[in-house]
PDB file of C-alpha atoms and ligand atoms in Angstrom:
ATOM      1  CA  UNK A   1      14.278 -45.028  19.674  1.00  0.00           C
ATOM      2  CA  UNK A   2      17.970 -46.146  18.952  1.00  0.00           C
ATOM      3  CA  UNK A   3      17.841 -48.647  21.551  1.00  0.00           C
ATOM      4  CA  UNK A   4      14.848 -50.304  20.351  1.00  0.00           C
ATOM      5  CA  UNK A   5      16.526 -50.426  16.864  1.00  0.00           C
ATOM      6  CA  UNK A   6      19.209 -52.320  18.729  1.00  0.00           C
ATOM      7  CA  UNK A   7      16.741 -54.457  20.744  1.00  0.00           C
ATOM      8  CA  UNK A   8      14.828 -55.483  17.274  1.00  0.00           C
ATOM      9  CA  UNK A   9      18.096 -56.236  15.673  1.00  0.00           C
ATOM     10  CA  UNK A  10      19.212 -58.668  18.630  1.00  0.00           C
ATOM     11  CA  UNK A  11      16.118 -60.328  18.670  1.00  0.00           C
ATOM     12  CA  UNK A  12      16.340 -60.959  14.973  1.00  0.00           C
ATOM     13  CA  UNK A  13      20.119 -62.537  14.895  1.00  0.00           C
ATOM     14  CA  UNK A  14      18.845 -64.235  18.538  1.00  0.00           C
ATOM     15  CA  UNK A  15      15.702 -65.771  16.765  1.00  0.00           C
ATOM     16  CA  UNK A  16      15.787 -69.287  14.508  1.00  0.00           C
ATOM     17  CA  UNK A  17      12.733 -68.576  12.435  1.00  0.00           C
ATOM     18  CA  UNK A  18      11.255 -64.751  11.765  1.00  0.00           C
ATOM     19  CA  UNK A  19       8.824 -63.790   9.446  1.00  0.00           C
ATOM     20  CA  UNK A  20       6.885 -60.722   9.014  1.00  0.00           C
ATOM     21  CA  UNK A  21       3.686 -59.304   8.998  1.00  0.00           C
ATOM     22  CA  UNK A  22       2.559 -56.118   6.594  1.00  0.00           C
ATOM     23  CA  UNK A  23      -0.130 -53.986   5.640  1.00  0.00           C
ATOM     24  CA  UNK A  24      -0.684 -50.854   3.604  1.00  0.00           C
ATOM     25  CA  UNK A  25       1.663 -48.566   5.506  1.00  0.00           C
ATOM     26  CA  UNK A  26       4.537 -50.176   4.362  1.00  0.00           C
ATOM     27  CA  UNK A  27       3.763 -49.461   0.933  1.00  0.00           C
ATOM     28  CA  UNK A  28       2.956 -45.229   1.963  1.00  0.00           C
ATOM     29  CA  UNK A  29       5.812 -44.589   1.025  1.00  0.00           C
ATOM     30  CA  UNK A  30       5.962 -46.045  -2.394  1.00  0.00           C
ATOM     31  CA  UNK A  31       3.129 -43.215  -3.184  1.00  0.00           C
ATOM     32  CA  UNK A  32      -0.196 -46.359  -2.551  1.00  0.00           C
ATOM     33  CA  UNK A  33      -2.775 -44.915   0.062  1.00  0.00           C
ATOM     34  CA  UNK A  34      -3.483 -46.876   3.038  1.00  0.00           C
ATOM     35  CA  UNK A  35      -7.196 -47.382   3.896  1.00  0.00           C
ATOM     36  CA  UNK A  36      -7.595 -46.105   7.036  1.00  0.00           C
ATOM     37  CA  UNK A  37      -6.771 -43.171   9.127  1.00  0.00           C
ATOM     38  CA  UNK A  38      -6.047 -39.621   7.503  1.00  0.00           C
ATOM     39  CA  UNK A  39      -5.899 -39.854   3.898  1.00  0.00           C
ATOM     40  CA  UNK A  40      -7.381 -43.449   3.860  1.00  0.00           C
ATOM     41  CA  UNK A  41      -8.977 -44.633   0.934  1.00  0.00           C
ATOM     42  CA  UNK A  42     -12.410 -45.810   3.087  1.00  0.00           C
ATOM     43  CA  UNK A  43     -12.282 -42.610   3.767  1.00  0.00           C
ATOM     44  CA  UNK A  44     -13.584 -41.374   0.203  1.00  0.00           C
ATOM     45  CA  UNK A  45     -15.087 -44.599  -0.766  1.00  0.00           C
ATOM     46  CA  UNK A  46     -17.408 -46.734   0.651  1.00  0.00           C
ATOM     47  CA  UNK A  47     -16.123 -50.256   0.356  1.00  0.00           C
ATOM     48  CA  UNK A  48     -19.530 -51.322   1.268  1.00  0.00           C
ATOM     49  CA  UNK A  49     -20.091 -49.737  -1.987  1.00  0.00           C
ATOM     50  CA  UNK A  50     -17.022 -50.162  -4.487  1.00  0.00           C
ATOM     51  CA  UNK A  51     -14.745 -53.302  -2.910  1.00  0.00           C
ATOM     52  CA  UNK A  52     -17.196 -56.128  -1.971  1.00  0.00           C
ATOM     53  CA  UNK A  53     -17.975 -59.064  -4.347  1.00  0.00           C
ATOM     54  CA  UNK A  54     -21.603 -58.730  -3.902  1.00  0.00           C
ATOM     55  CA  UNK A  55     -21.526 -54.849  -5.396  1.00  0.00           C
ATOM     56  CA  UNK A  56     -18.684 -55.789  -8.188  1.00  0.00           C
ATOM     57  CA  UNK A  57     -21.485 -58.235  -9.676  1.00  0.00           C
ATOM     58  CA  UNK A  58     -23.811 -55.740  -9.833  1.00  0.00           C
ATOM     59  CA  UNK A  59     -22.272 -53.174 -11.468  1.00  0.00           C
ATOM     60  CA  UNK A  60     -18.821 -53.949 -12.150  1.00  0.00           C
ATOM     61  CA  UNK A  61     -18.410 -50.106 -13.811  1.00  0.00           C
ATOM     62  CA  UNK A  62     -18.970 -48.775 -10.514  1.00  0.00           C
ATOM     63  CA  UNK A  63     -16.057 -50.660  -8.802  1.00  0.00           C
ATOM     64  CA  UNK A  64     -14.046 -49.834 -11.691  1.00  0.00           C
ATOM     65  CA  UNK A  65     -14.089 -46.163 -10.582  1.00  0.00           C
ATOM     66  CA  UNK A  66     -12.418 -46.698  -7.876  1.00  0.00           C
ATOM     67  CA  UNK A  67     -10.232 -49.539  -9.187  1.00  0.00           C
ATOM     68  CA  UNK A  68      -8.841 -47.864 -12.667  1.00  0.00           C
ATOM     69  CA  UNK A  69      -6.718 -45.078 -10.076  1.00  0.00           C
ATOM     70  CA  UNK A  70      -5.963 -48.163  -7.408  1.00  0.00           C
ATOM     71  CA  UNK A  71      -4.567 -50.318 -10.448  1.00  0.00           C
ATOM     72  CA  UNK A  72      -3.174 -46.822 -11.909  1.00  0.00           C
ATOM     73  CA  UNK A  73      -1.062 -46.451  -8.787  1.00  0.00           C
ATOM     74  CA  UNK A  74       0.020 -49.393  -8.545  1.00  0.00           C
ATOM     75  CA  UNK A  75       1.738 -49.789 -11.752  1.00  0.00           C
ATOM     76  CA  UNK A  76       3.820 -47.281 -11.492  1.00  0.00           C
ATOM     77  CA  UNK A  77       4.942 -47.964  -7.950  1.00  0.00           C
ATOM     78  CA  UNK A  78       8.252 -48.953  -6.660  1.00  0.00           C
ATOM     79  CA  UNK A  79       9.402 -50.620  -3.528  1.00  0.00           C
ATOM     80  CA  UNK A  80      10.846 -48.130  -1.023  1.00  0.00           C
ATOM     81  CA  UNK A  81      13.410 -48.789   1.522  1.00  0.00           C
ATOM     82  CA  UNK A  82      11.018 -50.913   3.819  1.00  0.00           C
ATOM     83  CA  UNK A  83      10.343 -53.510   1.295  1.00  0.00           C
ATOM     84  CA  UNK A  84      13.875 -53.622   0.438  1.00  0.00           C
ATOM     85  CA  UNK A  85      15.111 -53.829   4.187  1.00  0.00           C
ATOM     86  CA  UNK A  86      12.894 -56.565   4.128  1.00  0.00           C
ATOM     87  CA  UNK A  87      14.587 -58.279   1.230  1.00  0.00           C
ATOM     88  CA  UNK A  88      17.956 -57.724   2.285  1.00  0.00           C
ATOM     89  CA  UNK A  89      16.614 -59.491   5.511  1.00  0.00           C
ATOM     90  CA  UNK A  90      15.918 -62.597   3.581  1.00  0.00           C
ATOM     91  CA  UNK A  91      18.886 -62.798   1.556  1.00  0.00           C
ATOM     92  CA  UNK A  92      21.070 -62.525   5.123  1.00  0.00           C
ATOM     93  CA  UNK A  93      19.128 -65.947   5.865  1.00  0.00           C
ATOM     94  CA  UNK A  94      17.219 -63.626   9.258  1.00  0.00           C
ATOM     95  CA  UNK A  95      13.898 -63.984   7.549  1.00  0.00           C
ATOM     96  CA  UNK A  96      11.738 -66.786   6.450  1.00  0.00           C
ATOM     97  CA  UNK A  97       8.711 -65.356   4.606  1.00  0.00           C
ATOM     98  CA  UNK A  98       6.103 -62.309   4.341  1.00  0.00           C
ATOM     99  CA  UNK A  99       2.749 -62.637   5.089  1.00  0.00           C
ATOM    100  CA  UNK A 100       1.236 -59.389   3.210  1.00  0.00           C
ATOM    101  CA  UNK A 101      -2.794 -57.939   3.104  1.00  0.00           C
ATOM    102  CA  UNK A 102      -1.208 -55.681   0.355  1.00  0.00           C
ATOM    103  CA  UNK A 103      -2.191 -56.277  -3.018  1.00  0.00           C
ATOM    104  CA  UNK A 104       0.654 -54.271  -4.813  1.00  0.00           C
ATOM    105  CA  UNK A 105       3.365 -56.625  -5.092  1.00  0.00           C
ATOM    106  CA  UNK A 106       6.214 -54.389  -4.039  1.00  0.00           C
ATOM    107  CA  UNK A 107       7.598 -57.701  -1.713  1.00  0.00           C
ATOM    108  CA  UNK A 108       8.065 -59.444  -4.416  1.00  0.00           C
ATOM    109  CA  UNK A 109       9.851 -56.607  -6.607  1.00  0.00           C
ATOM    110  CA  UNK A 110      12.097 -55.959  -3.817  1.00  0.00           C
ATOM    111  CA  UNK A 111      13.710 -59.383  -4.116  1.00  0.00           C
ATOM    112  CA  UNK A 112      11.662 -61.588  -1.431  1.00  0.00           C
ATOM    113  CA  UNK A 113      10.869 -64.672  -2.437  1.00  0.00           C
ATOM    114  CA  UNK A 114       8.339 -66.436   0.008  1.00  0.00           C
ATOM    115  CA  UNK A 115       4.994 -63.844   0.263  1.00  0.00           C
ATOM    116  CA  UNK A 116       1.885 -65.546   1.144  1.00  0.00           C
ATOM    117  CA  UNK A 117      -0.521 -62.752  -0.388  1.00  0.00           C
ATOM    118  CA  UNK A 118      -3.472 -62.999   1.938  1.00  0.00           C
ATOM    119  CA  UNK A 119      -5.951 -60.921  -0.023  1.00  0.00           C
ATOM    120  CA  UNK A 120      -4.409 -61.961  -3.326  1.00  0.00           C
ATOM    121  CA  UNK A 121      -2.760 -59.364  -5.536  1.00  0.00           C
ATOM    122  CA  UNK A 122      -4.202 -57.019  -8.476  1.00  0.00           C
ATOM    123  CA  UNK A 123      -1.385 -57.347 -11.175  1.00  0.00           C
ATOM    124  CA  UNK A 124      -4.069 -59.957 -12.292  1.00  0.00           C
ATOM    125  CA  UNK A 125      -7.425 -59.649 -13.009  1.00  0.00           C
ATOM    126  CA  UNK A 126      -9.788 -62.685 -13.620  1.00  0.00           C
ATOM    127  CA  UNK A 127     -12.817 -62.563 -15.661  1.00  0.00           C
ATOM    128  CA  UNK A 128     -15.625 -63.882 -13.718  1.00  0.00           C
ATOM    129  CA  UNK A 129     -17.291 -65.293 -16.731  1.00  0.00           C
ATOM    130  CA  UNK A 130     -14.782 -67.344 -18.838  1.00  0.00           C
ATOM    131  CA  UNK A 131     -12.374 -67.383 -16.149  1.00  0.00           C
ATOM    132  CA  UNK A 132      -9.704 -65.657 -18.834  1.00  0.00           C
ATOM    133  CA  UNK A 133      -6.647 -64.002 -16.905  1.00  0.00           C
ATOM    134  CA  UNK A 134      -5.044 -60.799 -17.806  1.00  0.00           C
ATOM    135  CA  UNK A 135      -1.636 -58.894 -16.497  1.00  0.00           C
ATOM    136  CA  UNK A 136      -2.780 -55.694 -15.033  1.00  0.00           C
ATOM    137  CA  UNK A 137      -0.776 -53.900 -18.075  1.00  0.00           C
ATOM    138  CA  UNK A 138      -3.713 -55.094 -20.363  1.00  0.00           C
ATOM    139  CA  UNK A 139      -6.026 -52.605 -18.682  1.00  0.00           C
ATOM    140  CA  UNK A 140      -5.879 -49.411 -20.734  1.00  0.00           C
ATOM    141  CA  UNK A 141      -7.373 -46.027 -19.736  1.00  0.00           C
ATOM    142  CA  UNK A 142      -9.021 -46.105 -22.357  1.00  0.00           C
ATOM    143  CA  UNK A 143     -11.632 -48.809 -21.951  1.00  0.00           C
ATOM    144  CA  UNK A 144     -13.081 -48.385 -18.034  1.00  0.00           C
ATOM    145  CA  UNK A 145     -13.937 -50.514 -17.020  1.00  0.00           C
ATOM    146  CA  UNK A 146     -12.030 -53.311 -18.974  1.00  0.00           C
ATOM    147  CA  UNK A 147     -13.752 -56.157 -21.325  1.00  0.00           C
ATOM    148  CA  UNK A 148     -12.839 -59.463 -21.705  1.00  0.00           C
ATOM    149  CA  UNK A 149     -12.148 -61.363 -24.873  1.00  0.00           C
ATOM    150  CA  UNK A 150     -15.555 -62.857 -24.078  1.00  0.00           C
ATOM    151  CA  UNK A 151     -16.963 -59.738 -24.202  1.00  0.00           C
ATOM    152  CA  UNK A 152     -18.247 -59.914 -20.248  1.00  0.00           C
ATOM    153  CA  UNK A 153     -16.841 -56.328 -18.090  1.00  0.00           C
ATOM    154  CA  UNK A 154     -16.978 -58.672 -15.237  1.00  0.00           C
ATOM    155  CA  UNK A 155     -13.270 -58.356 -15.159  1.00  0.00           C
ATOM    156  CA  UNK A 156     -11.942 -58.510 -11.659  1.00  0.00           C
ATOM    157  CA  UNK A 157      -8.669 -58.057 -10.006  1.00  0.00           C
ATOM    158  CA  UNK A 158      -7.794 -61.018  -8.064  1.00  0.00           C
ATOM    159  CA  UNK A 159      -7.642 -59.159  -5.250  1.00  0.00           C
ATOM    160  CA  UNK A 160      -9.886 -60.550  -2.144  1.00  0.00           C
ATOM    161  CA  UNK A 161     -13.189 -58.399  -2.056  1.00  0.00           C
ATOM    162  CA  UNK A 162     -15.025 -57.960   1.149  1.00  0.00           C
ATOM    163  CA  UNK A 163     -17.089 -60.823   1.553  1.00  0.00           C
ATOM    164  CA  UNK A 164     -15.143 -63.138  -0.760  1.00  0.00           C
ATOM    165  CA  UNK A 165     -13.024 -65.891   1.138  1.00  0.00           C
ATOM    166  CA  UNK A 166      -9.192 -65.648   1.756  1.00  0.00           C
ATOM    167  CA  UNK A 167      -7.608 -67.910  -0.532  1.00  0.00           C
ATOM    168  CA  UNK A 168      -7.269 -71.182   1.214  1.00  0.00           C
ATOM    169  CA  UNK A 169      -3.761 -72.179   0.264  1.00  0.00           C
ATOM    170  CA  UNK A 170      -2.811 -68.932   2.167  1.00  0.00           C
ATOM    171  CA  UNK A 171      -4.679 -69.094   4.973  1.00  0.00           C
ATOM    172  CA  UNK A 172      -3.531 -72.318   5.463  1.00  0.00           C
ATOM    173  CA  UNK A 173      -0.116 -71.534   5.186  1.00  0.00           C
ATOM    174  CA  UNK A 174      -0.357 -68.496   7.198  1.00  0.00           C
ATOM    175  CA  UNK A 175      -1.841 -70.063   9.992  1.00  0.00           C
ATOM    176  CA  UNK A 176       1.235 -72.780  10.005  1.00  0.00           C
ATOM    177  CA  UNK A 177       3.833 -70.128   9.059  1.00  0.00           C
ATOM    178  CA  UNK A 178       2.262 -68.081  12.565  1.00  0.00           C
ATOM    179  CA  UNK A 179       2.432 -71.001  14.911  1.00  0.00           C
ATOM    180  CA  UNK A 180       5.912 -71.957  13.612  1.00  0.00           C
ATOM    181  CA  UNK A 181       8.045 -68.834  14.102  1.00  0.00           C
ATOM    182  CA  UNK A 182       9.470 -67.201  16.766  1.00  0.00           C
ATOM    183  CA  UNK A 183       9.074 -63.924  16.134  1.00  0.00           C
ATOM    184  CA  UNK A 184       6.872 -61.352  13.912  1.00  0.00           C
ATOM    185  CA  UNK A 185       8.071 -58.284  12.884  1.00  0.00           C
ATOM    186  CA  UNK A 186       4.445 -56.813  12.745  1.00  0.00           C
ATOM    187  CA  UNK A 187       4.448 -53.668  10.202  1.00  0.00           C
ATOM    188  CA  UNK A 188       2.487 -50.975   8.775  1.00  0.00           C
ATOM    189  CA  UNK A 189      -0.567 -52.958   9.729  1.00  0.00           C
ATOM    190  CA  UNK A 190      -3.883 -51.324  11.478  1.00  0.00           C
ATOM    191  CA  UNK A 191      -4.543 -54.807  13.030  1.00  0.00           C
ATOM    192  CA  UNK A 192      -8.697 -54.579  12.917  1.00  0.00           C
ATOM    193  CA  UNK A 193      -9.066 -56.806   9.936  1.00  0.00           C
ATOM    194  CA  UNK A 194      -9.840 -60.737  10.222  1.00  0.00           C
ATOM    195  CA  UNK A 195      -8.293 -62.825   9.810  1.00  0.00           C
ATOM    196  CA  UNK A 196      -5.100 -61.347   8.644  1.00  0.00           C
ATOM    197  CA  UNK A 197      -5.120 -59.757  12.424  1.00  0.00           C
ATOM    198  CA  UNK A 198      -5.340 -63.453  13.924  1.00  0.00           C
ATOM    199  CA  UNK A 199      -1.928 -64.264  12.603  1.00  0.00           C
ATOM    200  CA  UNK A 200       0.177 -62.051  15.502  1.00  0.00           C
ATOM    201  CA  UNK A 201      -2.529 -63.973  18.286  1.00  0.00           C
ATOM    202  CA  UNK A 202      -1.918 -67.162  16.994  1.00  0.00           C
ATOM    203  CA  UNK A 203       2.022 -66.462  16.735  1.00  0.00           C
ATOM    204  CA  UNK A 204       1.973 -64.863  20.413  1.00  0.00           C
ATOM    205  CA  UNK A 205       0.064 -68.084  21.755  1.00  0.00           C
ATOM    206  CA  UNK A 206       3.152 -70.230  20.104  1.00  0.00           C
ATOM    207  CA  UNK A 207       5.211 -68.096  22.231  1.00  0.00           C
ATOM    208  CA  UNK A 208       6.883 -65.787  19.629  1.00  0.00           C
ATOM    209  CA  UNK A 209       7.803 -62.584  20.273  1.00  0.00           C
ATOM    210  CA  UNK A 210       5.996 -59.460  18.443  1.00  0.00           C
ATOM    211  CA  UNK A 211       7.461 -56.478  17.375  1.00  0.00           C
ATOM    212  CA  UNK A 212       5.354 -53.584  15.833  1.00  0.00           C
ATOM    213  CA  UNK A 213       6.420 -50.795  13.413  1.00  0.00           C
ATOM    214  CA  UNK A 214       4.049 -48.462  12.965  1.00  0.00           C
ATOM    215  CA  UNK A 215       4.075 -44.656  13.304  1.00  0.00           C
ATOM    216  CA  UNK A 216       0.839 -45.309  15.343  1.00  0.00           C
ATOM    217  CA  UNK A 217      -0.307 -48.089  18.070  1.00  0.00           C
ATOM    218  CA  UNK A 218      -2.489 -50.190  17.098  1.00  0.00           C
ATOM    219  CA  UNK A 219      -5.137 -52.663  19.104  1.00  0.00           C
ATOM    220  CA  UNK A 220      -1.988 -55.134  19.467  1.00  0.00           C
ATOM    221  CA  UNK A 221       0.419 -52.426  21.374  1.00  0.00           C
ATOM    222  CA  UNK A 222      -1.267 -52.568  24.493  1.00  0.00           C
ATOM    223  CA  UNK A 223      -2.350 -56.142  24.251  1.00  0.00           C
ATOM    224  CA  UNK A 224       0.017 -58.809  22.711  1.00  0.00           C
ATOM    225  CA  UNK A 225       3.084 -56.795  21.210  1.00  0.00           C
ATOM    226  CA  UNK A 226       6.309 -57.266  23.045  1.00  0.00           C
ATOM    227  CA  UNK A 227       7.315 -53.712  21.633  1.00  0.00           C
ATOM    228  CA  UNK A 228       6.337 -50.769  19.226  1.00  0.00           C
ATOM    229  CA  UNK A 229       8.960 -49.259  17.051  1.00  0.00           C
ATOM    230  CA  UNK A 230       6.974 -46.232  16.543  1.00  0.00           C
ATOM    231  CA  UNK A 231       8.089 -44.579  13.435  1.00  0.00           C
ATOM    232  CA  UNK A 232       7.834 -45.524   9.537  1.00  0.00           C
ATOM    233  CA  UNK A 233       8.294 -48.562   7.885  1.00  0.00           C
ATOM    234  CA  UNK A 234      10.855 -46.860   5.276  1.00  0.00           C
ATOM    235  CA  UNK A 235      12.974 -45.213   7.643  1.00  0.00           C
ATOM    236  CA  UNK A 236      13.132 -47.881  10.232  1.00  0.00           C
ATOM    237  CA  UNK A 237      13.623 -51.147   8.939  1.00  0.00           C
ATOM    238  CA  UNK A 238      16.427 -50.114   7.158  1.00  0.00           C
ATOM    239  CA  UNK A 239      17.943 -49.231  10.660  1.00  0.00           C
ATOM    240  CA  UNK A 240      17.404 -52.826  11.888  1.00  0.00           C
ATOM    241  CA  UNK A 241      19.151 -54.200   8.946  1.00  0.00           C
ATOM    242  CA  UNK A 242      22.079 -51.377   9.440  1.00  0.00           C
ATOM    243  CA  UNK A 243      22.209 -52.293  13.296  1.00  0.00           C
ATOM    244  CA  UNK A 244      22.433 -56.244  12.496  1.00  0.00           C
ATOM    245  CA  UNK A 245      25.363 -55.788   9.843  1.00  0.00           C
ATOM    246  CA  UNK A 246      27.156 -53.400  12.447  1.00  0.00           C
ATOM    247  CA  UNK A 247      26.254 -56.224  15.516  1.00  0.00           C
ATOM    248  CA  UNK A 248      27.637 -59.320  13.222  1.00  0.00           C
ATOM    249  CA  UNK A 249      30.463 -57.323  12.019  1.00  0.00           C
ATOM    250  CA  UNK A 250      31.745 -56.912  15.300  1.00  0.00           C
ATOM    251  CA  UNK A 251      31.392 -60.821  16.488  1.00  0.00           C
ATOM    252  CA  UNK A 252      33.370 -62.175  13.278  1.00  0.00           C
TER     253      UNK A 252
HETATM  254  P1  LIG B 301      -4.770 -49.857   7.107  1.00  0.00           P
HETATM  255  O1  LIG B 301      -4.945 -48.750   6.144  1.00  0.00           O
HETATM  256  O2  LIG B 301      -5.955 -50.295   7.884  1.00  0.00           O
HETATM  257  O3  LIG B 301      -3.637 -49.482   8.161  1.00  0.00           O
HETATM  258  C1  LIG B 301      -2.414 -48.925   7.760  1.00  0.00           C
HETATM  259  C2  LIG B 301      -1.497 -48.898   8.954  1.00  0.00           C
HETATM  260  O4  LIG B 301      -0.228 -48.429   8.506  1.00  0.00           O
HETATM  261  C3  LIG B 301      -1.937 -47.961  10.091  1.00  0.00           C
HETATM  262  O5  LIG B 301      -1.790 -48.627  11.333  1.00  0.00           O
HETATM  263  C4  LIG B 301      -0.960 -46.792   9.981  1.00  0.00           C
HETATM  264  O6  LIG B 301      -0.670 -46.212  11.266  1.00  0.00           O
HETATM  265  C5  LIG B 301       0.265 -47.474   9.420  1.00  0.00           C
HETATM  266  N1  LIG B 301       1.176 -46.601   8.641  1.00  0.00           N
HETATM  267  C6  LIG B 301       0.900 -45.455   7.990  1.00  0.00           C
HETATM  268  N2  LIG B 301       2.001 -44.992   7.374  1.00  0.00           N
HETATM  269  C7  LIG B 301       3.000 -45.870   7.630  1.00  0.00           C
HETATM  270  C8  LIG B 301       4.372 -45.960   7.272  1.00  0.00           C
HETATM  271  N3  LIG B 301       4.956 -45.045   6.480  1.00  0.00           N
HETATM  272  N4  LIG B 301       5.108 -47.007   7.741  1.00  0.00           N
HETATM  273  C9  LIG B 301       4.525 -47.953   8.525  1.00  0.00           C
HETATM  274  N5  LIG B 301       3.241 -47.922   8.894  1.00  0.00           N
HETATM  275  C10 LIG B 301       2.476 -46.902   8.452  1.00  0.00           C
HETATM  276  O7  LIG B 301      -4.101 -51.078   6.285  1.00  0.00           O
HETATM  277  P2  LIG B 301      -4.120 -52.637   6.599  1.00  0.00           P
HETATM  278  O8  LIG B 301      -3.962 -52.920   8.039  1.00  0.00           O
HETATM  279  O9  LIG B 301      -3.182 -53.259   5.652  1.00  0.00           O
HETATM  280  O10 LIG B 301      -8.324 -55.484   2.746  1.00  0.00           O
HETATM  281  O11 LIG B 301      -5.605 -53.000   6.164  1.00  0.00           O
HETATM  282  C11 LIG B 301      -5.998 -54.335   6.184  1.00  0.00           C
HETATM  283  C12 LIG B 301      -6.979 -54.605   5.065  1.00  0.00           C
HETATM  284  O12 LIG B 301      -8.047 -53.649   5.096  1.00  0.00           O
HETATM  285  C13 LIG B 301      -6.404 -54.427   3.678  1.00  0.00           C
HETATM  286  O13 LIG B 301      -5.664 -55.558   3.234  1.00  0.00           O
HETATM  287  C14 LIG B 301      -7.630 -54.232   2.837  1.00  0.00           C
HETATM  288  C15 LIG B 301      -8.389 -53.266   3.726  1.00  0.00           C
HETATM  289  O14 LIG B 301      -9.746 -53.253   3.591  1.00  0.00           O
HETATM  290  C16 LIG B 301      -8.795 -55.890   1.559  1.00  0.00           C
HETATM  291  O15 LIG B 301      -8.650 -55.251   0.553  1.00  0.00           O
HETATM  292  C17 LIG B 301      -9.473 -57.220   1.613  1.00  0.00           C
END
């Protein structure tokens, strides 16, 4: 393990332009379920049933009963030592931006200041009607699910449901973001869900290197990722960042 800490670290201070990949593991440890795998959230719920567009405008209520404990969560959560490894990354000028499936906002908390939120975020909600926008603190336990101004409950988080589109500005940029760096630091990301899981293809075919954290392998370990840091996102990164400081310390 330690000398793949040191590998990840040299590739970092060796690499002109690194930027990151994440998905719901990194955020585990800040207390938000991932969605798949033991203790997943599609393993209660349907998604089918509670997180697609086409089931929210039937009967927005029913979403809500899975969203009012998701929004709940998230609230109260606080970035853990992966997101702020991540930060502390940025601010030493070693990386250029987050792409992130997570809809928490705990990148953004920790201090970076280029995320490209794929699937949006849910510390907003839209209403589908009037198009009114709320801060997710406006949704109070007391009124599940929540009702607009305009009196419609068709009050959404703008989070990307299945079978809504990925919000083009950040596809876009993802895609160019991908094909310009030279290395993804891949983490806490199952890699089965397009087209977030095109981004480390597209990177590899611009010849960047890929490095996975993740306490498990994933479809991209065997196929495209240079290496797998196998362990958590919260005890790990921070050891990159510790290993670069220690490296750079010793060559000024
Ligand atoms: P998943 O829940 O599919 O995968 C979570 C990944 O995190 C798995 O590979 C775990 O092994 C890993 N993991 C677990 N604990 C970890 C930890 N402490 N540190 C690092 N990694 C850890 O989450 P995503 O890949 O993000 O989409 O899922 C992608 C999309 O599927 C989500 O954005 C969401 C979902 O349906 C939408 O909501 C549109």
């Amino acid at each position: 393990m330690e000398h793949l800490i040191d590998r990840a670290a040299r590739d970092i201070m060796a690499s002109k332009r690194t930027i990151a990949l994440t998905g719901a593991g990194i955020s585990v440890e800040s207390g938000i379920s991932p969605f798949r795998g033991k203790g997943g959230l599609w393993e209660k719920y349907d998604p089918e049933e509670y997180a697609s567009i086409s089931s929210f405008m039937k009967d927005p209520a029913r979403s809500w009963t899975l969203l009012a404990g998701m929004l709940d969560v998230i609230k109260s959560a606080r970035p853990n030592p992966g997101h702020l490894g991540l930060a502390e990354l940025e601010r030493m000028g070693m990386l250029k931006c987050i792409i992130t499936q997570n809809v928490d906002g705990l990148h953004q908390l920790a201090g970076n200041t280029d995320v490209i939120e794929f699937h949006g975020n849910n510390r907003w909600l839209v209403c589908l009607d009037c198009g009114k926008r709320y801060p997710i603190e406006w949704v109070s336990p007391k009124e599940i699910p929540p009702r607009c101004e305009c009196g419609s409950i068709k009050v959404k988080p703008d989070a990307v449901f299945f079978g809504e589109p990925i919000p083009p500005e950040a596809l876009h940029r993802s895609y160019s973001e991908s094909q310009n760096c030279d290395l993804m630091l891949v983490i806490g990301t199952s890699a089965v869900v397009y087209p977030a899981a095109s981004m480390p293809q597209v990177a590899k075919r611009a010849r960047a290197k890929i490095i996975e954290i993740n306490p498990e392998a994933t479809p991209f370990t065997t196929s495209i990722s240079d290496y797998l840091i196998q362990g958590t996102a919260a005890d790990i990164i921070p050891r990159i960042v510790a290993r670069i400081k220690a490296l750079a310390s010793k060559t000024t």
